[in-house]
Amino acid sequence: MSDVHDKDSRSFNMNRIRGVDTKPEMIVRKYLHSKGVRYVLHNRNLPGRPDLTLPKSRTLFCQWLFLAWHKRCRYFVIPKTRTEWWANIIEQTCFRDLQSVQLLKDLG
């Protein structure tokens, strides 16, 4: 199936996709707020820029299941198109996430 957008309009659309205020993140934020828990959003001073930072130095990453793949997830399937490319992207994402978590642990 061919793309319905030309290269420039596709680039424009893809450029608007952001990694903040995602649906999983908004659900977690709404739940925490309803319980009276206050938090800081997207703290740039911490490694990995966690989605939420709670009092007493707790951090939360609201990850989209697809790119935050883990080996025991029964729902994960690598797409059938561009399999090698997707495997590389997912591997890089997992590696980056592990690095961020380790840096946060090192900070205490």
Short mmCIF file of C-alpha atoms in Angstrom, two decimals:
data_model
loop_
_atom_site.label_atom_id
_atom_site.label_comp_id
_atom_site.label_asym_id
_atom_site.label_seq_id
_atom_site.Cartn_x
_atom_site.Cartn_y
_atom_site.Cartn_z
CA MET A 1 0.00 0.00 0.00
CA SER A 2 1.43 3.34 -0.99
CA ASP A 3 1.64 6.28 1.37
CA VAL A 4 -1.18 8.81 1.02
CA HIS A 5 1.18 11.68 1.93
CA ASP A 6 4.10 13.06 0.01
CA LYS A 7 7.54 13.08 1.63
CA ASP A 8 7.29 16.63 3.01
CA SER A 9 3.83 16.25 4.55
CA ARG A 10 4.79 12.87 6.06
CA SER A 11 7.91 14.45 7.54
CA PHE A 12 5.80 17.30 8.93
CA ASN A 13 3.34 14.84 10.53
CA MET A 14 6.04 12.63 12.03
CA ASN A 15 7.85 15.66 13.41
CA ARG A 16 4.77 16.49 15.50
CA ILE A 17 4.83 13.17 17.38
CA ARG A 18 6.25 13.75 20.83
CA GLY A 19 7.33 11.57 23.72
CA VAL A 20 5.52 13.55 26.41
CA ASP A 21 1.90 13.60 27.53
CA THR A 22 1.26 10.15 26.10
CA LYS A 23 -1.92 8.29 26.95
CA PRO A 24 -0.26 5.91 29.47
CA GLU A 25 1.45 8.88 31.11
CA MET A 26 -1.80 10.84 31.35
CA ILE A 27 -3.59 7.85 32.95
CA VAL A 28 -0.86 7.52 35.60
CA ARG A 29 -0.83 11.28 36.21
CA LYS A 30 -4.60 11.41 36.60
CA TYR A 31 -4.56 8.48 39.04
CA LEU A 32 -1.75 9.95 41.17
CA HIS A 33 -3.41 13.36 41.22
CA SER A 34 -6.71 11.82 42.36
CA LYS A 35 -4.85 10.20 45.27
CA GLY A 36 -3.30 13.52 46.27
CA VAL A 37 0.21 12.60 45.13
CA ARG A 38 2.16 15.52 43.73
CA TYR A 39 4.95 15.17 41.21
CA VAL A 40 7.35 16.98 38.90
CA LEU A 41 6.99 16.38 35.16
CA HIS A 42 9.91 15.50 32.87
CA ASN A 43 12.72 16.50 35.22
CA ARG A 44 15.59 17.49 32.92
CA ASN A 45 18.10 17.28 35.77
CA LEU A 46 17.81 13.48 36.01
CA PRO A 47 19.20 10.86 33.61
CA GLY A 48 16.65 9.59 31.14
CA ARG A 49 14.35 12.52 31.90
CA PRO A 50 11.73 10.50 33.84
CA ASP A 51 8.09 11.20 33.05
CA LEU A 52 7.25 11.77 36.72
CA THR A 53 9.41 12.47 39.75
CA LEU A 54 7.72 11.91 43.09
CA PRO A 55 8.73 13.32 46.48
CA LYS A 56 11.57 11.48 48.23
CA SER A 57 13.42 10.94 44.94
CA ARG A 58 11.18 8.36 43.32
CA THR A 59 10.89 8.34 39.55
CA LEU A 60 8.40 6.84 37.13
CA PHE A 61 8.80 6.07 33.45
CA CYS A 62 5.47 5.60 31.66
CA GLN A 63 6.65 3.47 28.81
CA TRP A 64 4.75 2.45 25.75
CA LEU A 65 4.73 -1.33 25.83
CA PHE A 66 5.87 -1.75 22.23
CA LEU A 67 9.20 0.05 22.49
CA ALA A 68 9.82 -0.91 26.11
CA TRP A 69 9.82 -4.59 25.22
CA HIS A 70 10.92 -7.12 27.77
CA LYS A 71 11.53 -10.82 27.24
CA ARG A 72 8.63 -12.11 29.33
CA CYS A 73 5.97 -9.97 27.65
CA ARG A 74 3.48 -12.28 26.01
CA TYR A 75 1.96 -9.47 23.93
CA PHE A 76 5.12 -8.41 22.13
CA VAL A 77 5.56 -9.30 18.46
CA ILE A 78 8.15 -7.75 16.15
CA PRO A 79 6.36 -6.29 13.11
CA LYS A 80 6.50 -8.40 9.97
CA THR A 81 7.64 -5.51 7.80
CA ARG A 82 11.11 -4.03 8.24
CA THR A 83 11.85 -6.62 10.91
CA GLU A 84 15.57 -5.92 11.10
CA TRP A 85 15.04 -2.16 11.43
CA TRP A 86 12.44 -2.60 14.20
CA ALA A 87 14.64 -5.09 16.07
CA ASN A 88 17.48 -2.54 16.00
CA ILE A 89 15.25 0.32 17.21
CA ILE A 90 13.80 -1.77 20.04
CA GLU A 91 17.25 -2.99 21.10
CA GLN A 92 18.56 0.59 21.21
CA THR A 93 15.54 1.72 23.24
CA CYS A 94 15.96 -1.09 25.77
CA PHE A 95 19.69 -0.34 26.08
CA ARG A 96 19.04 3.38 26.61
CA ASP A 97 16.37 2.61 29.23
CA LEU A 98 18.74 0.29 31.12
CA GLN A 99 21.43 2.97 31.09
CA SER A 100 19.00 5.57 32.45
CA VAL A 101 17.84 3.26 35.23
CA GLN A 102 21.43 2.44 36.19
CA LEU A 103 22.39 6.13 36.30
CA LEU A 104 19.37 6.86 38.50
CA LYS A 105 20.34 4.00 40.84
CA ASP A 106 23.88 5.37 41.03
CA LEU A 107 22.45 8.74 42.11
CA GLY A 108 20.60 7.01 44.93
#
